[in-house]
Short mmCIF file of C-alpha atoms and ligand atoms in Angstrom, two decimals:
data_model
loop_
_atom_site.label_atom_id
_atom_site.label_comp_id
_atom_site.label_asym_id
_atom_site.label_seq_id
_atom_site.Cartn_x
_atom_site.Cartn_y
_atom_site.Cartn_z
CA MET T 1 -7.46 44.11 -13.26
CA VAL T 2 -6.18 42.38 -16.39
CA ARG T 3 -8.10 40.08 -18.67
CA LEU T 4 -6.99 37.42 -21.15
CA ILE T 5 -9.20 35.45 -23.51
CA LEU T 6 -7.94 31.88 -23.85
CA ASP T 7 -8.66 29.60 -26.79
CA SER T 8 -10.05 26.13 -26.28
CA SER T 9 -11.86 23.54 -28.36
CA ALA T 10 -14.98 24.39 -26.33
CA GLY T 11 -14.68 28.10 -27.22
CA GLY T 12 -12.78 31.06 -25.82
CA TYR T 13 -13.00 31.85 -22.12
CA PRO T 14 -11.90 34.83 -20.06
CA VAL T 15 -9.29 34.76 -17.32
CA LEU T 16 -9.59 37.77 -15.01
CA ILE T 17 -6.69 38.61 -12.70
CA GLY T 18 -6.96 41.38 -10.12
CA THR T 19 -7.92 42.26 -6.57
CA ASN T 20 -11.38 42.08 -4.97
CA LEU T 21 -13.14 40.69 -8.03
CA GLN T 22 -16.61 40.02 -6.54
CA ARG T 23 -18.23 42.40 -9.01
CA GLU T 24 -16.41 40.75 -11.93
CA LEU T 25 -17.57 37.33 -10.73
CA ARG T 26 -21.13 38.61 -10.62
CA ASN T 27 -20.75 39.92 -14.19
CA VAL T 28 -19.31 36.60 -15.37
CA VAL T 29 -22.29 34.75 -13.89
CA THR T 30 -24.74 37.23 -15.39
CA ARG T 31 -23.16 36.79 -18.82
CA LEU T 32 -23.17 32.97 -18.63
CA ASP T 33 -26.77 33.09 -17.38
CA PRO T 34 -26.85 29.60 -15.81
CA THR T 35 -30.08 28.01 -14.60
CA GLY T 36 -28.44 27.23 -11.25
CA ALA T 37 -25.06 27.41 -9.53
CA ALA T 38 -23.37 25.15 -6.99
CA ILE T 39 -20.17 26.12 -5.21
CA ILE T 40 -17.53 23.51 -4.34
CA THR T 41 -14.84 24.61 -1.90
CA ASP T 42 -12.76 23.24 0.97
CA THR T 43 -12.87 23.75 4.70
CA ASN T 44 -9.85 26.14 4.64
CA VAL T 45 -11.20 28.65 2.15
CA ARG T 46 -14.90 28.62 3.00
CA PRO T 47 -14.86 32.43 3.61
CA TRP T 48 -13.91 32.91 -0.06
CA ALA T 49 -16.76 30.64 -1.08
CA VAL T 50 -19.14 32.73 1.05
CA LYS T 51 -17.92 35.88 -0.78
CA ALA T 52 -18.47 34.10 -4.11
CA ALA T 53 -21.97 33.07 -3.01
CA LYS T 54 -22.82 36.71 -2.26
CA ALA T 55 -21.61 37.77 -5.71
CA ILE T 56 -23.70 35.03 -7.33
CA LYS T 57 -26.78 36.04 -5.35
CA ARG T 58 -26.30 39.59 -6.60
CA ALA T 59 -26.47 38.12 -10.11
CA GLY T 60 -29.96 36.91 -9.14
CA LEU T 61 -29.16 33.23 -8.58
CA LYS T 62 -29.66 30.98 -5.59
CA THR T 63 -26.59 28.97 -4.69
CA ALA T 64 -25.30 26.60 -2.01
CA ILE T 65 -21.82 25.63 -0.82
CA HIS T 66 -20.33 22.16 -0.45
CA ALA T 67 -16.97 22.10 1.39
CA VAL T 68 -14.68 19.06 1.16
CA PRO T 69 -11.96 18.51 3.78
CA ALA T 70 -8.92 20.63 2.87
CA GLY T 71 -5.97 18.73 1.39
CA GLU T 72 -4.89 16.45 -1.45
CA HIS T 73 -6.45 13.43 0.34
CA SER T 74 -9.84 14.79 -0.79
CA LYS T 75 -9.04 14.00 -4.42
CA THR T 76 -10.81 10.64 -4.20
CA MET T 77 -13.66 8.84 -5.88
CA SER T 78 -15.56 8.95 -2.61
CA GLN T 79 -15.33 12.78 -2.35
CA LEU T 80 -16.29 12.96 -6.04
CA GLN T 81 -19.39 10.92 -5.21
CA HIS T 82 -20.26 13.41 -2.42
CA VAL T 83 -19.85 16.33 -4.83
CA LEU T 84 -22.05 14.65 -7.46
CA SER T 85 -24.72 13.92 -4.83
CA PHE T 86 -24.60 17.59 -3.83
CA LEU T 87 -25.14 18.65 -7.45
CA GLU T 88 -28.09 16.27 -7.60
CA ARG T 89 -29.60 17.68 -4.38
CA GLN T 90 -29.14 21.19 -5.74
CA GLN T 91 -30.98 20.09 -8.91
CA ILE T 92 -28.27 21.47 -11.18
CA ASP T 93 -29.58 20.83 -14.68
CA ARG T 94 -27.71 20.93 -17.99
CA GLY T 95 -27.92 24.74 -18.06
CA GLY T 96 -26.39 25.05 -14.60
CA CYS T 97 -22.82 25.61 -13.53
CA VAL T 98 -20.30 24.50 -10.95
CA ILE T 99 -18.13 27.12 -9.27
CA ALA T 100 -14.82 25.84 -7.89
CA VAL T 101 -13.50 28.09 -5.12
CA GLY T 102 -10.14 26.87 -3.84
CA GLY T 103 -6.73 25.54 -4.77
CA GLY T 104 -5.69 22.71 -7.07
CA THR T 105 -7.50 19.96 -5.17
CA VAL T 106 -10.85 21.71 -5.30
CA GLY T 107 -10.32 22.73 -8.94
CA ASP T 108 -9.47 19.19 -10.03
CA LEU T 109 -12.31 17.58 -8.07
CA ALA T 110 -14.99 20.13 -8.95
CA GLY T 111 -13.78 20.22 -12.57
CA LEU T 112 -14.20 16.46 -12.88
CA ALA T 113 -17.65 16.65 -11.26
CA ALA T 114 -18.62 19.40 -13.73
CA ALA T 115 -17.39 17.28 -16.65
CA MET T 116 -19.46 14.29 -15.47
CA TRP T 117 -22.63 15.79 -14.10
CA GLN T 118 -25.40 15.72 -16.74
CA ARG T 119 -22.58 14.73 -19.14
CA GLY T 120 -21.01 18.11 -18.62
CA VAL T 121 -22.08 21.43 -17.15
CA ARG T 122 -20.21 24.71 -17.20
CA LEU T 123 -17.39 25.39 -14.77
CA ILE T 124 -16.23 28.70 -13.32
CA ALA T 125 -12.85 28.48 -11.61
CA VAL T 126 -12.17 30.83 -8.71
CA PRO T 127 -8.63 29.83 -7.67
CA THR T 128 -7.56 30.96 -4.21
CA THR T 129 -3.92 29.85 -4.23
CA LEU T 130 -1.06 31.24 -6.27
CA LEU T 131 -0.33 27.75 -7.57
CA ALA T 132 -3.89 27.28 -8.84
CA MET T 133 -3.85 30.75 -10.43
CA VAL T 134 -0.66 30.11 -12.40
CA ASP T 135 -1.18 26.44 -13.18
CA SER T 136 -4.07 24.14 -12.34
CA SER T 137 -6.97 26.50 -13.11
CA ILE T 138 -5.66 26.91 -16.67
CA GLY T 139 -5.77 24.25 -19.35
CA GLY T 140 -8.70 22.04 -18.41
CA LYS T 141 -7.06 19.15 -16.56
CA THR T 142 -9.41 17.65 -13.97
CA GLY T 143 -9.09 14.51 -11.92
CA VAL T 144 -8.90 12.54 -8.72
CA ASN T 145 -6.21 10.15 -7.52
CA GLY T 146 -6.34 6.38 -7.88
CA ARG T 147 -5.34 4.20 -4.91
CA ARG T 148 -1.71 4.27 -6.03
CA SER T 149 -1.57 6.83 -8.81
CA LYS T 150 -1.95 10.61 -8.82
CA ASN T 151 -4.55 12.15 -11.13
CA ALA T 152 -5.19 8.77 -12.74
CA ILE T 153 -8.96 9.25 -13.07
CA GLY T 154 -9.89 12.38 -14.95
CA THR T 155 -10.72 14.19 -18.10
CA PHE T 156 -10.08 17.44 -19.93
CA TRP T 157 -12.86 19.91 -19.24
CA GLN T 158 -12.22 23.55 -20.02
CA PRO T 159 -13.67 26.22 -17.73
CA SER T 160 -16.11 28.84 -18.99
CA ALA T 161 -14.27 31.52 -16.99
CA VAL T 162 -11.44 31.85 -14.47
CA VAL T 163 -11.61 34.60 -11.84
CA SER T 164 -8.29 34.92 -9.99
CA ASP T 165 -8.69 37.24 -7.02
CA LEU T 166 -5.19 38.06 -5.79
CA ALA T 167 -6.56 39.22 -2.45
CA ALA T 168 -6.83 35.51 -1.55
CA ILE T 169 -3.04 35.24 -1.79
CA GLU T 170 -2.60 37.63 1.15
CA THR T 171 -3.98 34.99 3.50
CA LEU T 172 -2.05 32.01 2.08
CA PRO T 173 0.25 30.22 4.54
CA ALA T 174 3.90 31.06 3.78
CA PRO T 175 4.96 27.55 2.62
CA SER T 176 2.11 27.33 0.15
CA TYR T 177 2.87 30.82 -1.20
CA ARG T 178 6.60 30.12 -1.54
CA ASP T 179 6.02 26.71 -3.14
CA ALA T 180 4.08 28.21 -6.04
CA PHE T 181 7.20 30.01 -7.21
CA ALA T 182 8.65 26.69 -8.35
CA GLU T 183 6.01 26.63 -11.12
CA VAL T 184 6.50 30.36 -11.75
CA VAL T 185 10.27 29.90 -12.19
CA LYS T 186 9.48 26.89 -14.40
CA TYR T 187 7.56 29.09 -16.86
CA ALA T 188 10.34 31.66 -16.77
CA VAL T 189 13.19 29.23 -17.46
CA ALA T 190 11.34 27.04 -19.95
CA MET T 191 9.29 29.62 -21.84
CA ASP T 192 9.55 33.28 -20.92
CA ARG T 193 12.81 35.22 -20.64
CA GLY T 194 10.91 38.45 -19.86
CA LEU T 195 9.28 36.78 -16.86
CA PHE T 196 12.72 35.58 -15.71
CA ASP T 197 14.07 39.14 -15.84
CA LEU T 198 11.00 40.43 -13.99
CA LEU T 199 11.48 37.82 -11.28
CA GLN T 200 15.19 38.54 -10.96
CA ARG T 201 14.52 42.27 -10.54
CA ASN T 202 11.68 41.82 -8.07
CA ALA T 203 12.30 38.52 -6.29
CA PRO T 204 12.61 39.97 -2.75
CA ARG T 205 9.46 42.10 -3.27
CA LEU T 206 7.62 38.97 -4.30
CA ALA T 207 9.15 36.55 -1.81
CA ASP T 208 8.84 38.74 1.28
CA ASP T 209 6.22 41.41 0.59
CA ARG T 210 3.57 39.67 -1.57
CA ASP T 211 3.33 42.84 -3.63
CA LEU T 212 -0.06 42.38 -5.33
CA VAL T 213 0.70 44.74 -8.23
CA MET T 214 3.81 42.73 -9.07
CA LEU T 215 1.93 39.47 -8.51
CA GLN T 216 -0.68 40.54 -11.03
CA ARG T 217 2.05 40.90 -13.67
CA VAL T 218 3.58 37.57 -12.71
CA VAL T 219 0.27 35.65 -12.79
CA PHE T 220 -0.62 37.29 -16.12
CA ARG T 221 2.65 36.18 -17.73
CA CYS T 222 2.37 32.63 -16.37
CA VAL T 223 -1.21 32.28 -17.63
CA ALA T 224 -0.20 33.69 -21.03
CA ALA T 225 2.72 31.24 -21.27
CA LYS T 226 0.56 28.27 -20.33
CA ALA T 227 -2.24 29.38 -22.65
CA LEU T 228 0.12 29.41 -25.63
CA VAL T 229 1.18 25.83 -25.14
CA VAL T 230 -2.28 24.51 -24.19
CA ALA T 231 -3.73 26.10 -27.35
CA LYS T 232 -1.26 24.02 -29.40
CA ASP T 233 -1.85 20.77 -27.52
CA GLU T 234 -4.99 20.82 -25.39
CA ARG T 235 -5.00 17.08 -24.73
CA ASP T 236 -1.35 16.78 -23.75
CA ARG T 237 -0.14 14.59 -26.59
CA GLY T 238 3.01 16.55 -27.54
CA PRO T 239 4.25 20.10 -26.98
CA ARG T 240 2.33 20.54 -23.70
CA ALA T 241 5.04 18.34 -22.18
CA ILE T 242 7.15 21.50 -21.89
CA LEU T 243 5.10 22.25 -18.77
CA ASN T 244 6.75 19.17 -17.32
CA TYR T 245 10.08 20.95 -16.93
CA GLY T 246 11.43 19.97 -13.52
CA HIS T 247 8.68 17.40 -13.03
CA THR T 248 10.58 14.26 -14.13
CA ALA T 249 12.91 14.23 -11.12
CA GLY T 250 10.37 16.27 -9.12
CA HIS T 251 7.59 13.67 -9.30
CA ALA T 252 10.18 10.96 -8.59
CA LEU T 253 11.28 12.74 -5.41
CA GLU T 254 7.65 13.16 -4.34
CA ALA T 255 7.07 9.42 -4.81
CA ALA T 256 10.38 8.41 -3.18
CA SER T 257 9.65 10.56 -0.13
CA GLY T 258 6.17 9.06 0.29
CA PHE T 259 4.61 12.39 -0.80
CA ARG T 260 5.95 14.04 2.35
CA ILE T 261 7.71 16.76 0.34
CA SER T 262 5.57 19.53 -1.17
CA HIS T 263 5.09 19.66 -4.93
CA GLY T 264 6.84 23.03 -5.20
CA ARG T 265 9.96 21.90 -3.35
CA ALA T 266 10.02 18.73 -5.45
CA VAL T 267 9.71 20.64 -8.74
CA ALA T 268 12.49 23.03 -7.67
CA PHE T 269 14.68 20.01 -6.94
CA GLY T 270 13.71 18.60 -10.36
CA MET T 271 14.63 21.81 -12.17
CA ARG T 272 18.04 21.84 -10.48
CA VAL T 273 18.60 18.21 -11.51
CA ALA T 274 17.48 18.84 -15.11
CA ALA T 275 19.63 21.96 -15.49
CA ASP T 276 22.66 20.17 -14.01
CA ILE T 277 22.21 17.36 -16.55
CA ALA T 278 21.68 19.87 -19.37
CA VAL T 279 25.04 21.49 -18.51
CA SER T 280 26.76 18.08 -18.52
CA MET T 281 25.23 17.29 -21.93
CA GLU T 282 26.28 20.73 -23.22
CA LEU T 283 22.66 21.60 -23.95
CA CYS T 284 22.99 24.85 -22.03
CA SER T 285 25.72 26.90 -20.42
CA ARG T 286 26.61 26.69 -16.73
CA ARG T 287 25.39 30.28 -16.41
CA VAL T 288 21.83 29.17 -17.24
CA ALA T 289 21.84 26.60 -14.44
CA GLU T 290 23.47 29.03 -12.01
CA SER T 291 21.02 31.85 -12.65
CA GLN T 292 18.03 29.49 -12.38
CA ASP T 293 19.35 28.08 -9.10
CA ALA T 294 20.09 31.57 -7.73
CA LEU T 295 16.50 32.62 -8.43
CA LEU T 296 15.15 29.48 -6.74
CA ASP T 297 17.39 30.29 -3.77
CA VAL T 298 15.63 33.64 -3.27
CA PHE T 299 12.35 31.77 -2.87
CA GLY T 300 14.00 29.24 -0.55
CA LEU T 301 13.39 26.40 -2.99
CA PRO T 302 13.73 23.60 -2.34
CA GLY T 303 15.10 24.72 1.05
CA ARG T 304 17.08 22.25 3.11
CA PRO T 305 18.18 19.29 0.97
CA PRO T 306 15.24 16.93 0.59
CA ARG T 307 15.68 13.70 2.59
CA ALA T 308 15.37 10.80 0.21
CA ASP T 309 17.39 7.80 -0.90
CA PRO T 310 18.97 8.63 -4.29
CA ASN T 311 18.42 5.03 -5.44
CA ARG T 312 14.69 5.33 -4.81
CA VAL T 313 14.53 8.66 -6.64
CA ILE T 314 16.42 7.18 -9.62
CA ALA T 315 14.13 4.11 -9.65
CA ALA T 316 11.08 6.37 -9.58
CA ILE T 317 12.40 8.44 -12.51
CA ALA T 318 12.39 5.27 -14.63
CA LEU T 319 8.66 4.92 -13.85
CA ASP T 320 7.87 8.48 -15.02
CA LYS T 321 4.31 8.53 -16.31
CA LYS T 322 5.39 10.42 -19.43
CA ALA T 323 7.88 7.65 -20.33
CA ARG T 324 7.08 5.84 -23.56
CA ARG T 325 8.22 2.22 -24.04
CA GLY T 326 10.51 2.58 -21.05
CA LYS T 327 12.23 5.72 -22.37
CA VAL T 328 12.06 8.78 -20.12
CA ALA T 329 11.79 12.00 -22.12
CA TRP T 330 13.37 14.91 -20.24
CA VAL T 331 12.57 18.58 -20.73
CA MET T 332 15.88 20.41 -20.94
CA PRO T 333 16.72 24.11 -20.75
CA ARG T 334 18.73 25.43 -23.72
CA ARG T 335 18.84 29.05 -22.58
CA ILE T 336 16.80 31.14 -20.16
CA GLY T 337 13.28 31.34 -21.61
CA HIS T 338 13.62 28.32 -23.86
CA ALA T 339 13.49 24.59 -23.10
CA GLU T 340 13.12 21.54 -25.34
CA ILE T 341 11.13 18.37 -24.83
CA GLY T 342 12.06 14.76 -25.58
CA HIS T 343 15.69 14.44 -24.45
CA ALA T 344 17.08 11.00 -23.56
CA VAL T 345 19.63 11.13 -20.73
CA PRO T 346 22.32 8.54 -19.92
CA GLY T 347 21.70 6.86 -16.56
CA ALA T 348 25.11 7.89 -15.16
CA LEU T 349 24.28 11.58 -15.62
CA VAL T 350 20.92 11.14 -13.89
CA ARG T 351 22.62 9.40 -10.96
CA ARG T 352 25.28 12.12 -10.64
CA ALA T 353 22.78 15.00 -10.79
CA VAL T 354 20.30 13.41 -8.35
CA THR T 355 23.07 12.57 -5.88
CA ARG T 356 24.46 16.12 -6.08
CA ALA T 357 21.03 17.72 -5.60
CA LEU T 358 20.33 15.56 -2.54
CA ALA T 359 23.75 16.22 -0.94
N1 LIG N 401 0.34 21.20 -15.07
C1 LIG N 401 0.73 20.71 -16.35
C2 LIG N 401 -0.35 20.79 -17.37
O1 LIG N 401 -1.38 21.38 -17.14
O2 LIG N 401 -0.20 20.23 -18.43
#
């Protein structure tokens, strides 16, 4: 097992990454010494919530499990209301804690409930997907979707601990496992050359074998990369935008395809588009784009060309939520392991790159 201590305005918190971490979860709960604990999970990963409940009971606490329907469609105000009612029934007081066992949807929903209940109770994140381990469990973003807008209703609420049990990854469906590598490659290209080299050397072992020893190194490096940038910009007002690499065109493709394409495939598409534009603008060499794309190929990302109308993708890019006064700020790779935020891109280059990536 490896452990990192992450900085946050609410104090440092540990992130534990390893295999079969029930005892570590028990120790985390013992150390936090909450007055009560409520587990939020989803219907797909209930067995992991049951394991967590056993660990919590061994720490001498009673707990109960609330499972929301699995899937992004549970990130709603109405599911949030159910979670809050559950916390009320469980009589979680200000000294209590919420334990989120699941992927990004559960983490975002339970995190927001923890931030709101009693004006904020502690949160322990137990991510069960690779994507949640490398991204959403770190950095304190919580939220639910509005009727028309993703993650529109939320807050920043940092966890008190994150316990990433890699054993959960063994049971992940293949598409969900593969998809997470879009975010992993994102960290590598935008922030961490060493991670890029590690991925290049071990991509087949990771893509086909789910080698847990190698995954532990990968998750550790992704968390460390994200932690560095979140420590500089916890509330996402500036440098944290680097984590948006690949997301400008990626989010646009998700929207243009009616959210029928997975986030990972969309982000991989977005990274290809951004790197293609960066080559055209002479911000990076063609080699950078080619080696990024070759690595994405090993993980089958984005797979067959996404089916979407280029005009709709281009229109959606203009509506990017990180745009300021109508100007879209792109994150652009300069070399492997280093990207820059805030680049303006001529419309003709966007059109050419999007059209090429959809061909
Ligand atoms: N997933 C991007 C961020 O946490 O800022």
